[in-house]
PDB file of C-alpha atoms in Angstrom:
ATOM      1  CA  UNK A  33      99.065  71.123 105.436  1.00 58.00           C
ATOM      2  CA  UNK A  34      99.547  73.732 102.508  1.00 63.00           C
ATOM      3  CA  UNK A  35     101.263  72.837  99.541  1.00 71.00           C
ATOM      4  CA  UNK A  36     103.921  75.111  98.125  1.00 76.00           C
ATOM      5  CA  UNK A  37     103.299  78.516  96.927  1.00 86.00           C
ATOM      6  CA  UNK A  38     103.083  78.397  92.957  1.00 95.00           C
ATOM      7  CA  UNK A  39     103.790  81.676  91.388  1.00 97.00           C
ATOM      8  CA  UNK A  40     101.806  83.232  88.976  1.00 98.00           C
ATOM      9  CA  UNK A  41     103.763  84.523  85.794  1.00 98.00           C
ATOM     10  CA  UNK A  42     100.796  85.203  83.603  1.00 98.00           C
ATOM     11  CA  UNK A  43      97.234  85.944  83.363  1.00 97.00           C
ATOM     12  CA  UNK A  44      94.943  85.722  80.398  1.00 94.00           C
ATOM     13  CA  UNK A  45      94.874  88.243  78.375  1.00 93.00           C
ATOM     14  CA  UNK A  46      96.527  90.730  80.509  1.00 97.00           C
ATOM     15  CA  UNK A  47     100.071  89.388  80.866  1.00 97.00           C
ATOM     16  CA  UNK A  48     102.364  89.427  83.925  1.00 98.00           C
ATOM     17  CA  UNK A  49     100.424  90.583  87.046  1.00 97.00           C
ATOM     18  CA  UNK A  50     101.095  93.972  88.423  1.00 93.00           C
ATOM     19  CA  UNK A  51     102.601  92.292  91.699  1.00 96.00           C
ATOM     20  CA  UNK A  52     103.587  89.141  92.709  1.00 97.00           C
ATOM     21  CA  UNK A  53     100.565  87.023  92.849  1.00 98.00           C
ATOM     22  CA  UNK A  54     100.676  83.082  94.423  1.00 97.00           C
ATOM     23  CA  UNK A  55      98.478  80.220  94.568  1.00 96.00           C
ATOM     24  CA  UNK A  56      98.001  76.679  96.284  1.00 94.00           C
ATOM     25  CA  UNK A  57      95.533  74.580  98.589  1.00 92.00           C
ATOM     26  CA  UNK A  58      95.298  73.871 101.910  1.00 89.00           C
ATOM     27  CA  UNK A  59      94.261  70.875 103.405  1.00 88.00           C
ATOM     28  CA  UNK A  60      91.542  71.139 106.046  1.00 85.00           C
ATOM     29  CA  UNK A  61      90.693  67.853 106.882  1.00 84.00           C
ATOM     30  CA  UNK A  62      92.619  64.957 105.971  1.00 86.00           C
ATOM     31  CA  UNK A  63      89.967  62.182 106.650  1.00 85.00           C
ATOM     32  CA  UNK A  64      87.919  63.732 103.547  1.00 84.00           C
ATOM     33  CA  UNK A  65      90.773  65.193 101.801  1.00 85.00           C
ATOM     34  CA  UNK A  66      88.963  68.223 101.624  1.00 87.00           C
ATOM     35  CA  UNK A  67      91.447  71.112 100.405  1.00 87.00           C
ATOM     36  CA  UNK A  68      90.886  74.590  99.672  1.00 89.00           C
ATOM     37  CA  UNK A  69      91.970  76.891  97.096  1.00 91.00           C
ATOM     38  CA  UNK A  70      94.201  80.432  98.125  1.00 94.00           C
ATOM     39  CA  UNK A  71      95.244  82.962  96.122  1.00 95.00           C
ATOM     40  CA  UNK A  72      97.789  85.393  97.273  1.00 97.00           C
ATOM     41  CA  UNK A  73      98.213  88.987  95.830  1.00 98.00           C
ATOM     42  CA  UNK A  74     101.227  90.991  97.592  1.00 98.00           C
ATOM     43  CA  UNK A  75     101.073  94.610  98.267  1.00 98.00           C
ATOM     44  CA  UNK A  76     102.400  97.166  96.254  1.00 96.00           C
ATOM     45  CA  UNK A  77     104.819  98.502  99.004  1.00 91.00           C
ATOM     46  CA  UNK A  78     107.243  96.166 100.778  1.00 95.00           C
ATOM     47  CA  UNK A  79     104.865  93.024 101.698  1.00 96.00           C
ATOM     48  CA  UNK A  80     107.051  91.762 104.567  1.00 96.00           C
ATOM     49  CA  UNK A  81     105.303  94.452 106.690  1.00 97.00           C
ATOM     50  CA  UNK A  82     101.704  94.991 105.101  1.00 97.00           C
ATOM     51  CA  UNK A  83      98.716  93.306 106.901  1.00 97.00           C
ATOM     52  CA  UNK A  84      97.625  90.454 105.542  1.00 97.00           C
ATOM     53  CA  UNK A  85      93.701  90.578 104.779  1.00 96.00           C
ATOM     54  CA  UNK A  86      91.627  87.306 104.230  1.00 93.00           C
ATOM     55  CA  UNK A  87      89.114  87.645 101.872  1.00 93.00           C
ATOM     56  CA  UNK A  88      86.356  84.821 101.206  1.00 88.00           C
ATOM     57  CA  UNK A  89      82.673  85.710 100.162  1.00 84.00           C
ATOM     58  CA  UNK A  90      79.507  84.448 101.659  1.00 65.00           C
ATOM     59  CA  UNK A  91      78.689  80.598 101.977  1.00 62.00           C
ATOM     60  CA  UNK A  92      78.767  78.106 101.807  1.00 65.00           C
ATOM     61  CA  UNK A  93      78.480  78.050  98.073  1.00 74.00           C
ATOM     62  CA  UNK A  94      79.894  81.874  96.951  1.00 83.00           C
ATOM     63  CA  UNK A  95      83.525  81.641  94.946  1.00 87.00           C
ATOM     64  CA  UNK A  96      86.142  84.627  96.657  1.00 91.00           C
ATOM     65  CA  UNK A  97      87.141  85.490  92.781  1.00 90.00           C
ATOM     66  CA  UNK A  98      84.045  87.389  92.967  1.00 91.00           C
ATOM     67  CA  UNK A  99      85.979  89.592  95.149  1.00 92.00           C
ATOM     68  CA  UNK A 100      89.210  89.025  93.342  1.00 95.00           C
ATOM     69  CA  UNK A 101      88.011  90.171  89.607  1.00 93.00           C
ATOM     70  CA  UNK A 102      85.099  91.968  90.625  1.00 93.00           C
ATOM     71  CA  UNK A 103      85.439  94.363  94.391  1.00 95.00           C
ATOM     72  CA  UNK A 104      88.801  95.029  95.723  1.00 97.00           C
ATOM     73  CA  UNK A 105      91.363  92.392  94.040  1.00 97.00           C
ATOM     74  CA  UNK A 106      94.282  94.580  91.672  1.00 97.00           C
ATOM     75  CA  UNK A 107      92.759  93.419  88.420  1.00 97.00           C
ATOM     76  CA  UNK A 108      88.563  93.501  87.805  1.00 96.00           C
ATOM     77  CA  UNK A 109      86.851  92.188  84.215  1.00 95.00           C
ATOM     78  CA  UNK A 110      85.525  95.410  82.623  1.00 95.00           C
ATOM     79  CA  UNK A 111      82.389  94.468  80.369  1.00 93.00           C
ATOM     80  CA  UNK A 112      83.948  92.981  77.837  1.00 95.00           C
ATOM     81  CA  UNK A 113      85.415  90.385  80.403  1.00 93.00           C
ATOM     82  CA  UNK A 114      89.254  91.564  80.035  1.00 95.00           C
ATOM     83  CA  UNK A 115      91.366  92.017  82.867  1.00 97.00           C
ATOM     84  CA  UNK A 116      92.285  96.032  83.544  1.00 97.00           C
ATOM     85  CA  UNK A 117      93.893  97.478  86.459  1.00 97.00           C
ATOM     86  CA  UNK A 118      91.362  98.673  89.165  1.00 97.00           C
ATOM     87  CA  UNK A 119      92.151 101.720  90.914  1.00 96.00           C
ATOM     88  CA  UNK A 120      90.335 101.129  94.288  1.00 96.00           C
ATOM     89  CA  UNK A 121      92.545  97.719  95.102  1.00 97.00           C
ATOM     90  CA  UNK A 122      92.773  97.090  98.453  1.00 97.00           C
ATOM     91  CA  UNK A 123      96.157  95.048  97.722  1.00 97.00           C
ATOM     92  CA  UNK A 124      97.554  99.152  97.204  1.00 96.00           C
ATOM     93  CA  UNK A 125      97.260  98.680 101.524  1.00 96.00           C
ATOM     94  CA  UNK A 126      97.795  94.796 102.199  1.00 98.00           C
ATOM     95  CA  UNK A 127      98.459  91.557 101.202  1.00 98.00           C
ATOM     96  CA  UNK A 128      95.316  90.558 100.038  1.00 98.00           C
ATOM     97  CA  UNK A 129      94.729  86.288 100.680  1.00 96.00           C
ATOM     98  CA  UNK A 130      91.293  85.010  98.734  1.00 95.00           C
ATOM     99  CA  UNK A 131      90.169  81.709 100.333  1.00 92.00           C
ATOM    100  CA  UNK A 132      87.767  79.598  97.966  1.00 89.00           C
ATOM    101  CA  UNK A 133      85.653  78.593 100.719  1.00 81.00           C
ATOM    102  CA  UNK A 134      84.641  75.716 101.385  1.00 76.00           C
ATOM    103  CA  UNK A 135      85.594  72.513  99.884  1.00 80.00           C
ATOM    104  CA  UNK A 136      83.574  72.080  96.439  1.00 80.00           C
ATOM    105  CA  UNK A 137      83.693  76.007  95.874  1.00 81.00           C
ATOM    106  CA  UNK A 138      85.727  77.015  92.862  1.00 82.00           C
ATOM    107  CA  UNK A 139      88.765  75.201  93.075  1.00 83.00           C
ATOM    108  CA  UNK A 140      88.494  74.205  96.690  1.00 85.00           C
ATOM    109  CA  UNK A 141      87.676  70.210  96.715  1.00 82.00           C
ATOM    110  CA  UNK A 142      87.007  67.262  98.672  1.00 83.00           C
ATOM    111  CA  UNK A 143      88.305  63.758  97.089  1.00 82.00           C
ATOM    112  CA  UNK A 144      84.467  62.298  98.497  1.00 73.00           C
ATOM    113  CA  UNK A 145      81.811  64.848  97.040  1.00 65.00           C
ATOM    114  CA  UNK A 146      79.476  63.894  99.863  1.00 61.00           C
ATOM    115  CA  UNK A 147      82.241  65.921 102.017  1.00 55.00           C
ATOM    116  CA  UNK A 148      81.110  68.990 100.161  1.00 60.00           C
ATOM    117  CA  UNK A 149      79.531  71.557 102.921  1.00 56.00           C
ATOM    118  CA  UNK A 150      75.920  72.807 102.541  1.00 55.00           C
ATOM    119  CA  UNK A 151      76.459  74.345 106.254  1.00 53.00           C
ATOM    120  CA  UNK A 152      78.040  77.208 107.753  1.00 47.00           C
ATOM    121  CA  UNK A 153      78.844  75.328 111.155  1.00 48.00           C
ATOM    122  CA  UNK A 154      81.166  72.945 108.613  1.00 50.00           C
ATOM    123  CA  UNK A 155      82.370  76.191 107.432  1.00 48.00           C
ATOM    124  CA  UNK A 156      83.558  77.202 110.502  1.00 48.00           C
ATOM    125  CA  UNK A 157      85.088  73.736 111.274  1.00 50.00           C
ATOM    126  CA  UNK A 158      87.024  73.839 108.122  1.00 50.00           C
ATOM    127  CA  UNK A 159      88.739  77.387 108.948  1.00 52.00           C
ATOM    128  CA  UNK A 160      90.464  76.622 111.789  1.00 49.00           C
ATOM    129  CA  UNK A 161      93.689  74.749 109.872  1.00 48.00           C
ATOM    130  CA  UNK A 162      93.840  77.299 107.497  1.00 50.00           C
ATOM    131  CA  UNK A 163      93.443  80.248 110.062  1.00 50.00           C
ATOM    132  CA  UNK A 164      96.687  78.013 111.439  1.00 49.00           C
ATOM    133  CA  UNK A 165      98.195  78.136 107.909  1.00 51.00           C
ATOM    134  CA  UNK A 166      98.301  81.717 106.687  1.00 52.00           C
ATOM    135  CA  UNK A 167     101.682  82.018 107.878  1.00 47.00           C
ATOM    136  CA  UNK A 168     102.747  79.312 105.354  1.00 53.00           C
ATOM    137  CA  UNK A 169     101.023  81.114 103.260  1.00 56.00           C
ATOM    138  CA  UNK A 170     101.597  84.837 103.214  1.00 54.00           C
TER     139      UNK A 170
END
């Protein structure tokens, strides 16, 4: 189950993103009420017929906004730690989806923190209802 799409109006320090950005959770298994975290970042040209490219880092245990404000995601923290446009963003080719995976990484969470995955096979378990949700989400 994915809750509804909340838009993003503002960032800190940098204002009004340069596309329309989204968030929410999914929920990947409802006997631990583990969810996890998405953020959405449309493509510059007409997203209703870009790709749609998941992004999560290595786990368990590595947040996706690594990727998001630091690789390929439209905005990166220079080294100051403000927000500035990056130039090489893959989002300039495809919706771009970062997954905070799994439960108990960055926002991703379980409601019983001994749900919290130390293994890649529980990984794997817990990206089959959101591989089944990206069209709710995108």
């Amino acid at each position: 189950q994915t809750t509804a799409r909340q838009p993003v109006t503002s960032l800190p320090g940098y204002g009004a993103p340069p596309t329309r950005h989204f968030t929410g959770f999914i929920e990947v298994d409802p006997a631990t009420k583990s969810h996890l975290f998405w953020y959405l970042v449309e493509a510059t040209g007409d997203p209703s017929v870009a790709p749609l490219v998941w992004w999560m880092n290595g786990g368990p245990g590595a947040s996706s906004f690594a990727g998001l404000l630091g690789e390929n995601g439209p905005l990166i923290l220079n080294g100051s730690g403000y927000l500035v446009d990056n130039p090489y963003s893959w989002h300039s080719q495809a919706n771009m989806l970062y997954v905070e995976f799994g439960p108990g990484i960055g926002y991703s969470y379980c409601a019983n923190s001994s749900s919290v995955s130390t293994e890649c096979t529980q990984d794997r378990s817990d990206c089959s209802p959101c591989a089944a949700s990206d069209a709710s989400v995108a």
